[in-house]
Short mmCIF file of C-alpha atoms in Angstrom, two decimals:
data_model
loop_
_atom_site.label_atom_id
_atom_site.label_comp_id
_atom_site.label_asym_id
_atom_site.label_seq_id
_atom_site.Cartn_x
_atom_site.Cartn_y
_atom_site.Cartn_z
CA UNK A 1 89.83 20.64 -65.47
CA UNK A 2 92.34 19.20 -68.33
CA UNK A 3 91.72 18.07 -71.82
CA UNK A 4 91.94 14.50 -70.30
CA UNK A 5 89.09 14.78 -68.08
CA UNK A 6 86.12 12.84 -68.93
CA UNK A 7 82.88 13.59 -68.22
CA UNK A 8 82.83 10.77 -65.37
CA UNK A 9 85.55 11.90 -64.01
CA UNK A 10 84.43 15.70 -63.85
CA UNK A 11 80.90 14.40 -62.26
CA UNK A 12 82.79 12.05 -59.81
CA UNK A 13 85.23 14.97 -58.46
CA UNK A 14 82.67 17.64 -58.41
CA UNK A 15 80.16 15.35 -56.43
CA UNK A 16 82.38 14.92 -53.93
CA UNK A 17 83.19 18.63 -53.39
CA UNK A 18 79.73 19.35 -53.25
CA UNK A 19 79.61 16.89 -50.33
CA UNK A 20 82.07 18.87 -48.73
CA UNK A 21 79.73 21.89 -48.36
CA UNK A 22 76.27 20.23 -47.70
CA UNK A 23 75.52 19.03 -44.19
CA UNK A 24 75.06 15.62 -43.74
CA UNK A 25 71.40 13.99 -44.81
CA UNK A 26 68.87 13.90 -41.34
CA UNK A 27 70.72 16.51 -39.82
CA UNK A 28 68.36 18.86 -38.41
CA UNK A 29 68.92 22.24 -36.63
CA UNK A 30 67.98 23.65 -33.14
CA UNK A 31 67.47 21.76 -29.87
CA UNK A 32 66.31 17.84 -30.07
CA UNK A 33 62.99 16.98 -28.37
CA UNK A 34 63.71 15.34 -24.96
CA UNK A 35 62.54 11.70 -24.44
CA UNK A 36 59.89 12.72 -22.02
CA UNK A 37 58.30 15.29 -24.51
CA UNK A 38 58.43 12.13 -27.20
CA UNK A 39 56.79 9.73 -25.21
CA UNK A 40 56.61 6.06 -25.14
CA UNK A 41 57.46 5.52 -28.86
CA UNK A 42 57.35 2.11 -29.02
CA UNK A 43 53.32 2.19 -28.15
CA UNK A 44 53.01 4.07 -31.93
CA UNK A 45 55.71 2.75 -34.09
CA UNK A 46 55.88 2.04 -37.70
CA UNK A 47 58.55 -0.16 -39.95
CA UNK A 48 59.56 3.40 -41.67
CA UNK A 49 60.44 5.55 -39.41
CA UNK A 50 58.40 9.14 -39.67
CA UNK A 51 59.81 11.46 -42.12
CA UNK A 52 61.20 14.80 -40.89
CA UNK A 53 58.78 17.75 -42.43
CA UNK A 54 58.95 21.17 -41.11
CA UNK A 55 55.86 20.36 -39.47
CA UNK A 56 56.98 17.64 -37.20
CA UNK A 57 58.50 20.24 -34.93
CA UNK A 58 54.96 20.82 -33.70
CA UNK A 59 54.00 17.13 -34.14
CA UNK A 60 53.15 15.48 -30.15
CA UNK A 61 53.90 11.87 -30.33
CA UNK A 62 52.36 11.15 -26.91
CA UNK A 63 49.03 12.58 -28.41
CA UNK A 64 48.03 9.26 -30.33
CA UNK A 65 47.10 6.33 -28.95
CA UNK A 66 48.72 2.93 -29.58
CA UNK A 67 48.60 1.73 -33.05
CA UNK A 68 47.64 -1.66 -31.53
CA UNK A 69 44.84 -0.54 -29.73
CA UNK A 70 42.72 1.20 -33.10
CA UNK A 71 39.75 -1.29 -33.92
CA UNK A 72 36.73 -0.86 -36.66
CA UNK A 73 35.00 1.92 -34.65
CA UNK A 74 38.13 3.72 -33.40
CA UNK A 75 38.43 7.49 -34.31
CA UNK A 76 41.51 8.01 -36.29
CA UNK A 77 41.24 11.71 -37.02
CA UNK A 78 43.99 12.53 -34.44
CA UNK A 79 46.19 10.50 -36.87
CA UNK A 80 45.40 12.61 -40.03
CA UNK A 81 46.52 15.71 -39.18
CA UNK A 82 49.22 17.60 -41.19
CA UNK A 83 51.77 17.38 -38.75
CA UNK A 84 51.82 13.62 -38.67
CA UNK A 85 54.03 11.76 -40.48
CA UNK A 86 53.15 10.31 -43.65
CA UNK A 87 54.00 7.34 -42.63
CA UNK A 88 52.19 6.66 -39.11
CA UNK A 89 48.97 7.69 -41.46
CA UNK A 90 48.80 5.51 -43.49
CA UNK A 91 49.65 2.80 -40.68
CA UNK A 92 46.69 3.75 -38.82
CA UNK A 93 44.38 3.69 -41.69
CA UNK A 94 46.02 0.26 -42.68
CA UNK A 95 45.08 -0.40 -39.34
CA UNK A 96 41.45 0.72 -39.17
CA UNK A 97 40.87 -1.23 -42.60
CA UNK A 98 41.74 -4.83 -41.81
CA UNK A 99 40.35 -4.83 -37.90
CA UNK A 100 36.89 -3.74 -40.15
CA UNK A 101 35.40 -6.58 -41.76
CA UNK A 102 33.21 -4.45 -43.84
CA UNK A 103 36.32 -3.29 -45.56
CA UNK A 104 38.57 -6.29 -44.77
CA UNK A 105 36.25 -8.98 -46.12
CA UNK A 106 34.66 -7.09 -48.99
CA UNK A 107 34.52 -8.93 -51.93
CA UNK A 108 33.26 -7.18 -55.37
CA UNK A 109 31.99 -8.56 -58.54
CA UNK A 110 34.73 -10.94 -60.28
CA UNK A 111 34.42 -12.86 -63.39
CA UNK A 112 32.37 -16.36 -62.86
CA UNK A 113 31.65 -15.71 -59.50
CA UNK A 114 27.98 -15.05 -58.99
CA UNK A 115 25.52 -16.92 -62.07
CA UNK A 116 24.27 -14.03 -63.43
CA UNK A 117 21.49 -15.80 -65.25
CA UNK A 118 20.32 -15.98 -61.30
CA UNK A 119 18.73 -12.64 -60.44
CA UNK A 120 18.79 -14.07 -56.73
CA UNK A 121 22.85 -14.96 -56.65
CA UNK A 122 23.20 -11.89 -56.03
CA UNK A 123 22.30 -10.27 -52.67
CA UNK A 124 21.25 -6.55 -53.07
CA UNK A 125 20.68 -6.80 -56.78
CA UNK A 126 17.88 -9.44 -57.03
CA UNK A 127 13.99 -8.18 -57.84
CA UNK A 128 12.02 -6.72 -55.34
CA UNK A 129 9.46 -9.26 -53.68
CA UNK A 130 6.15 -7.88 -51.57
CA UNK A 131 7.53 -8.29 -48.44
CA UNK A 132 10.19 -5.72 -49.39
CA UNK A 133 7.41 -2.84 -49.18
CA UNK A 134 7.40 -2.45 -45.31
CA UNK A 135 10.96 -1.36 -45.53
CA UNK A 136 10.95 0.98 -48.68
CA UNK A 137 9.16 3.27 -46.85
CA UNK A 138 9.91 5.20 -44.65
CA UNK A 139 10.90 8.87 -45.43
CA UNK A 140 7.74 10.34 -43.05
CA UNK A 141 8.88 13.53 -41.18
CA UNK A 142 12.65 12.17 -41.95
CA UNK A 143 12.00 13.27 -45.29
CA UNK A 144 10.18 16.36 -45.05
CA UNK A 145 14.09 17.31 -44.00
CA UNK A 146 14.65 17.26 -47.84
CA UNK A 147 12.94 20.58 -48.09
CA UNK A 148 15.02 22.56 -45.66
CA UNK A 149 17.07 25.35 -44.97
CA UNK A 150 20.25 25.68 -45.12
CA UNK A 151 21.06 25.64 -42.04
CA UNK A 152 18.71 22.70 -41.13
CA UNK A 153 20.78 21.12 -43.71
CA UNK A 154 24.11 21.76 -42.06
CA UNK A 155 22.74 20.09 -38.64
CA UNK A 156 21.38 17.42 -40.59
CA UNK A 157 24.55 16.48 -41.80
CA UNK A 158 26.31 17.09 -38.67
CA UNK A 159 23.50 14.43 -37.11
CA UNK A 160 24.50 11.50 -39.28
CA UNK A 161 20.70 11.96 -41.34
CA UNK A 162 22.23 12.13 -44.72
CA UNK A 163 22.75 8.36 -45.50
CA UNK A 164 19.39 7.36 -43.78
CA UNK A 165 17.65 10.32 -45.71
CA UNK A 166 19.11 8.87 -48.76
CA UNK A 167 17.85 5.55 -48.39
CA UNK A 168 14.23 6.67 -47.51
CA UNK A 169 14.55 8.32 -50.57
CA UNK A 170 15.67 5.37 -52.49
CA UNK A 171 12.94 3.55 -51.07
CA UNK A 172 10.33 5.86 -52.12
CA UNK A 173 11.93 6.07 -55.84
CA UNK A 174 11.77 1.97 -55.80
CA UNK A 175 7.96 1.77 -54.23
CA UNK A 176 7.01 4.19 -57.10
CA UNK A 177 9.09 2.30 -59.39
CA UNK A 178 7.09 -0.75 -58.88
CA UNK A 179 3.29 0.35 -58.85
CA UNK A 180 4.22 2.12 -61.90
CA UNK A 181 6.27 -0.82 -63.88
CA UNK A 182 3.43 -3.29 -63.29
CA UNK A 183 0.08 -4.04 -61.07
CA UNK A 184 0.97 -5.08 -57.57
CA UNK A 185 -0.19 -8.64 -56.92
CA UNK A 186 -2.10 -9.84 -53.58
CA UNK A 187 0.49 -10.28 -51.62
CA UNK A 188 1.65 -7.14 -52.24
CA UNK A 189 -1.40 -4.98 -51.93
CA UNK A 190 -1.91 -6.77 -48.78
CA UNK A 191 1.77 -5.33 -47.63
CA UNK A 192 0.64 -1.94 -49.00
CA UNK A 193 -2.74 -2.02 -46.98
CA UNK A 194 -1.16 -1.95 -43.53
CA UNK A 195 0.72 1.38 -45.02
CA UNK A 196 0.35 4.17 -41.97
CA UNK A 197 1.13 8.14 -42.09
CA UNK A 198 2.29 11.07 -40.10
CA UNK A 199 0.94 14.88 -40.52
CA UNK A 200 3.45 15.64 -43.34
CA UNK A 201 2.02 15.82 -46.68
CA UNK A 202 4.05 13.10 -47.56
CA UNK A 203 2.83 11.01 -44.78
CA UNK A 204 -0.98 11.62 -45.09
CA UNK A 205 -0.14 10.18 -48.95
CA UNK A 206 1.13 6.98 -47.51
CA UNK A 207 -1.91 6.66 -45.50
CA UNK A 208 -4.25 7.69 -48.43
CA UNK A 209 -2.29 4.41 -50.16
CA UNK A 210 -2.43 2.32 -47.60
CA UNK A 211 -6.78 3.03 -47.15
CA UNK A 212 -7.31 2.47 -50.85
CA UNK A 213 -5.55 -0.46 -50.93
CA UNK A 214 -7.19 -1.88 -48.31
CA UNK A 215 -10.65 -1.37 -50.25
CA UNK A 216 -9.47 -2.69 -53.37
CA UNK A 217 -9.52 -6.00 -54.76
CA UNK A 218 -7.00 -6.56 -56.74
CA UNK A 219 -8.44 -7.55 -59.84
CA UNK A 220 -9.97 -3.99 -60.06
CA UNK A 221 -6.74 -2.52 -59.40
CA UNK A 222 -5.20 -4.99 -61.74
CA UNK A 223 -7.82 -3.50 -64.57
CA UNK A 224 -7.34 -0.55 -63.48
CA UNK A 225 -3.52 -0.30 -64.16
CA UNK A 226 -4.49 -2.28 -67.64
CA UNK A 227 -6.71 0.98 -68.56
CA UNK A 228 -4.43 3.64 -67.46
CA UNK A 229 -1.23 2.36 -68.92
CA UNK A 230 -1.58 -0.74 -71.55
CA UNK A 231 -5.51 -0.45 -73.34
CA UNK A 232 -6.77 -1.56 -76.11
CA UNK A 233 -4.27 0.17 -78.84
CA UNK A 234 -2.83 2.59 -76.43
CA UNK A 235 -3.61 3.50 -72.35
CA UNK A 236 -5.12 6.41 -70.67
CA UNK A 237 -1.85 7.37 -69.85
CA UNK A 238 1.63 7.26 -71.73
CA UNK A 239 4.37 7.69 -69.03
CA UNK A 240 7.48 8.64 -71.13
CA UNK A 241 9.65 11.74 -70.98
CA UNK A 242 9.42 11.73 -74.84
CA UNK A 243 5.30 11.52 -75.35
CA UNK A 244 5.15 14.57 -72.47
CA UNK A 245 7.89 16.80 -73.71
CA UNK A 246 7.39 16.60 -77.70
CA UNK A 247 4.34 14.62 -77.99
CA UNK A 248 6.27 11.35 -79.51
CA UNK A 249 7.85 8.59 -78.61
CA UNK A 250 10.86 7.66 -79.17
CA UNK A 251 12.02 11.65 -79.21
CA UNK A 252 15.18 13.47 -78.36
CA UNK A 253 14.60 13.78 -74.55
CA UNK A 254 15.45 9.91 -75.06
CA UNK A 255 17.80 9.75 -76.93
CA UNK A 256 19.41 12.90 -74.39
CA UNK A 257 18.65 10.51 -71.54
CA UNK A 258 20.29 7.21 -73.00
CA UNK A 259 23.61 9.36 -73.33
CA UNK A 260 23.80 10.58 -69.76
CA UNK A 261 23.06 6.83 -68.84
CA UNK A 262 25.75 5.38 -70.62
CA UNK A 263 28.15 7.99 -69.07
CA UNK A 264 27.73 6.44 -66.10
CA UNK A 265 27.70 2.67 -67.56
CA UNK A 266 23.55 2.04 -67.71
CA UNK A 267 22.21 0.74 -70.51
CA UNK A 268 18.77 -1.12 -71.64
CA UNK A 269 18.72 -5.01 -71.46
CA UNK A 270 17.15 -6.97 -74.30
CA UNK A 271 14.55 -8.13 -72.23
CA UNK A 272 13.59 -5.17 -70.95
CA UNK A 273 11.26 -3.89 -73.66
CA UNK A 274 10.16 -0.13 -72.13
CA UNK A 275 12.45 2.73 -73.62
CA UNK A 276 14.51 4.20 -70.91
CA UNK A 277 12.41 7.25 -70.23
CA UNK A 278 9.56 5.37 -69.11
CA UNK A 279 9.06 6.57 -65.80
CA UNK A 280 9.24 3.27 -63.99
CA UNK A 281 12.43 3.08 -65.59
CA UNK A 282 13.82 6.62 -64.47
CA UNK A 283 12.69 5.71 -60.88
CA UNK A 284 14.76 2.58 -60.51
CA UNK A 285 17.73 4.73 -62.10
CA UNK A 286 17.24 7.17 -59.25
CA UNK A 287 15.90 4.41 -56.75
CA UNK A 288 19.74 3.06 -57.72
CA UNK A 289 21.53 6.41 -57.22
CA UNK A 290 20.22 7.78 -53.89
CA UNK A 291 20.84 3.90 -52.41
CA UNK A 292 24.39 3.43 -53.51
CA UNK A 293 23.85 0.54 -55.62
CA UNK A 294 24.49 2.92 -58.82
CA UNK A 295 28.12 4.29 -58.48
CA UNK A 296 28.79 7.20 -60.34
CA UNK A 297 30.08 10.84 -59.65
CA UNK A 298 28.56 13.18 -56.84
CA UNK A 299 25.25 14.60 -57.76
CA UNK A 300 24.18 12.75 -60.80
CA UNK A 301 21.46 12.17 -59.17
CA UNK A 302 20.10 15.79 -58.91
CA UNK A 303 21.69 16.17 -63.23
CA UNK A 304 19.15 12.86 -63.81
CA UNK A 305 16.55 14.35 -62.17
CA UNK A 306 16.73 18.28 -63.13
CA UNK A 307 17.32 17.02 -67.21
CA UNK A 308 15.46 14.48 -67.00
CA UNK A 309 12.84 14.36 -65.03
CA UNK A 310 11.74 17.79 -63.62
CA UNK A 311 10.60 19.12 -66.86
CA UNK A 312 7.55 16.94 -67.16
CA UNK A 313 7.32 14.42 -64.03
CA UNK A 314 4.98 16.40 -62.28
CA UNK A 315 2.58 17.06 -64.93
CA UNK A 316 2.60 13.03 -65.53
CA UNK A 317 1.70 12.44 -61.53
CA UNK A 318 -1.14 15.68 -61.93
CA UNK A 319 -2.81 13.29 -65.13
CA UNK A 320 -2.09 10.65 -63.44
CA UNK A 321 -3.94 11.89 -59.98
CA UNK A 322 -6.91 13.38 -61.81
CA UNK A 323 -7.19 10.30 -64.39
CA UNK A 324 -11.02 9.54 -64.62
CA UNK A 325 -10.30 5.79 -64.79
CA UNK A 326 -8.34 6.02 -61.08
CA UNK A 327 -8.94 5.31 -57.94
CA UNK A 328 -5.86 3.19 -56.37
CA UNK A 329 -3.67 4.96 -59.36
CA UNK A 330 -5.24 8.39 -58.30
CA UNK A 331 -3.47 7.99 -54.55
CA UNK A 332 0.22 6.53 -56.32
CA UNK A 333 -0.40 10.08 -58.65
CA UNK A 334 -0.85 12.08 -55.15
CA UNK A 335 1.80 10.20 -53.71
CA UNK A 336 4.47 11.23 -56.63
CA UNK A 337 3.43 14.84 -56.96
CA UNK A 338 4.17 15.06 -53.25
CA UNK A 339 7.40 13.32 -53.29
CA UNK A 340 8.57 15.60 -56.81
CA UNK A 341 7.88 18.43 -54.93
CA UNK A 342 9.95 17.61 -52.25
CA UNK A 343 12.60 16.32 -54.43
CA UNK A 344 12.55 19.66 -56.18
CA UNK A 345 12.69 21.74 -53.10
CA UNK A 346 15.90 19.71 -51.97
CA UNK A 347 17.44 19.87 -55.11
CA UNK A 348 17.12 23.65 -56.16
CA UNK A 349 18.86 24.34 -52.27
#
């Protein structure tokens, strides 16, 4: 190097002797793969072609099927393996996403484009009507799964049971939800009547339901929900984490409970005029989590329920089920001390 060497002339001749020592780019060593161990690659091609990895020396072409033959229910698993290339991946899941139309078609919430004044605009997230009740429940022996092993939990999960466990569960939450937000009407307790069980605890509750409400009118039950939770001055009953854990409303536990809600982007409407650790209120929280239409992190469902809802929920259903003023209410009491219990079981696992 001289005096009159720049420094783009010292990078310029010292690239090009490096080039003279390293091989060319692509160059691979040891024996190419012969066409017939490659396969027909033009059934399972891509625009990129597949980068070389030190894995692809392993990787069997001929293995995969046709890029043009994966649909919405086609297993792609063979295609995310580790000795795939990147590239013929992501193809396949690109693939598998617009021949779904579950994926393909989705559309989420956008500015104007449901009336939000409209409960009813939007499917999924409108109020829950009567007819609804058939379908929320339906947890029966399905639900008794809640309180298993661990191993029974492993070949639940290798079944498929998890996501229709999950939405008995969220159906139980939202049944509960409504008895205990307001008095069913007519309509409903007729839905309610026709209620049937199996021989799981949780099962002869629905059926204990079901009988009462079929002996009811529903004016009595209608008073009877007015004495227990409303009265003159104050109800029987005051179901709020606050009033059972320090004796006051309005406490800490709230306060507690209105943070972990707005970590995951819940809040109280103005016209919703119960505090947020009214019970009715914590069961459409959970109702939400457990059916998907609450997204937030993995297990904050069990962190709502152990904080916030274990401590005292199953004193509240044990008044509740032994209230002197109950007879419907006294079956919805035995019918959420069952359920808690089960919830507990499947939570502590």
């Amino acid at each position: 190097m001289t005096r009159s060497e720049n420094i783009i002339s010292r990078w310029s001749r010292m690239k090009r002797e490096s080039d003279k020592i390293v091989e060319p780019y692509g160059s691979v060593s040891g024996p190419k793969p012969n066409e017939a161990e490659a396969g027909d690659f033009n059934q399972a091609t891509v625009a990129t072609p597949p980068t070389v990895s030190p894995t692809s020396a392993t990787f069997d072409l001929a293995s995969l099927p046709p890029l043009q033959s994966i649909a919405a229910g086609t297993d792609i698993r063979s295609f995310l393996g580790s000795s795939v290339p990147v590239e013929l991946t992501r193809a396949a899941l690109r693939r598998a996403w617009v021949t779904d139309p579950a994926i393909r078609d989705f559309v989420g919430i956008a500015e104007n484009q449901w009336d939000f004044n409209d409960p009813t605009a939007m499917p999924g997230f409108g109020p829950l009507k009567a007819e609804d009740v058939a379908s929320l429940i339906g947890l029966g022996e399905a639900g008794q799964a809640c309180g298993a092993s661990d191993e029974d939990a492993g070949a639940i999960s290798a079944a498929g049971q998890v996501d229709e466990m999950d939405h008995a569960r969220a159906g139980e939450y939202a049944l509960l939800a409504i008895l205990l937000s307001h008095s069913p009407d007519a309509n409903m307790i007729e839905q309610l009547a026709r209620l049937s069980g199996d021989a799981t605890p949780l099962g002869a509750a629905h059926a204990a339901l079901g009988s009462v409400a079929a002996s009811m009118k529903p004016e009595r039950i209608e008073r009877e929900y007015f004495d227990l939770f409303v009265g003159l001055g104050r109800g029987e009953l005051l179901p709020y984490a606050s009033y059972y854990l320090t004796g006051y409303l309005y406490g800490r536990p709230l306060a507690r409970l209105r943070e972990a809600l707005n970590q995951i982007g819940l809040e109280r409407t103005e016209a919703r005029s119960e505090p947020e650790d009214h019970v009715a209120v914590l069961f459409e929280v959970m109702a939400g989590l457990a059916g998907g239409q609450i997204i937030a992190p993995g297990g904050t469902d069990r962190n709502i329920f152990e904080n916030h809802l274990k401590p005292w929920i199953g004193r509240f259903f044990s008044d509740l089920e032994h209230a002197e003023s109950a007879m419907f209410y006294s079956r919805v009491g035995s019918l959420g001390r069952i359920f808690m219990e089960i919830e507990t079981e499947a939570f502590s696992l």
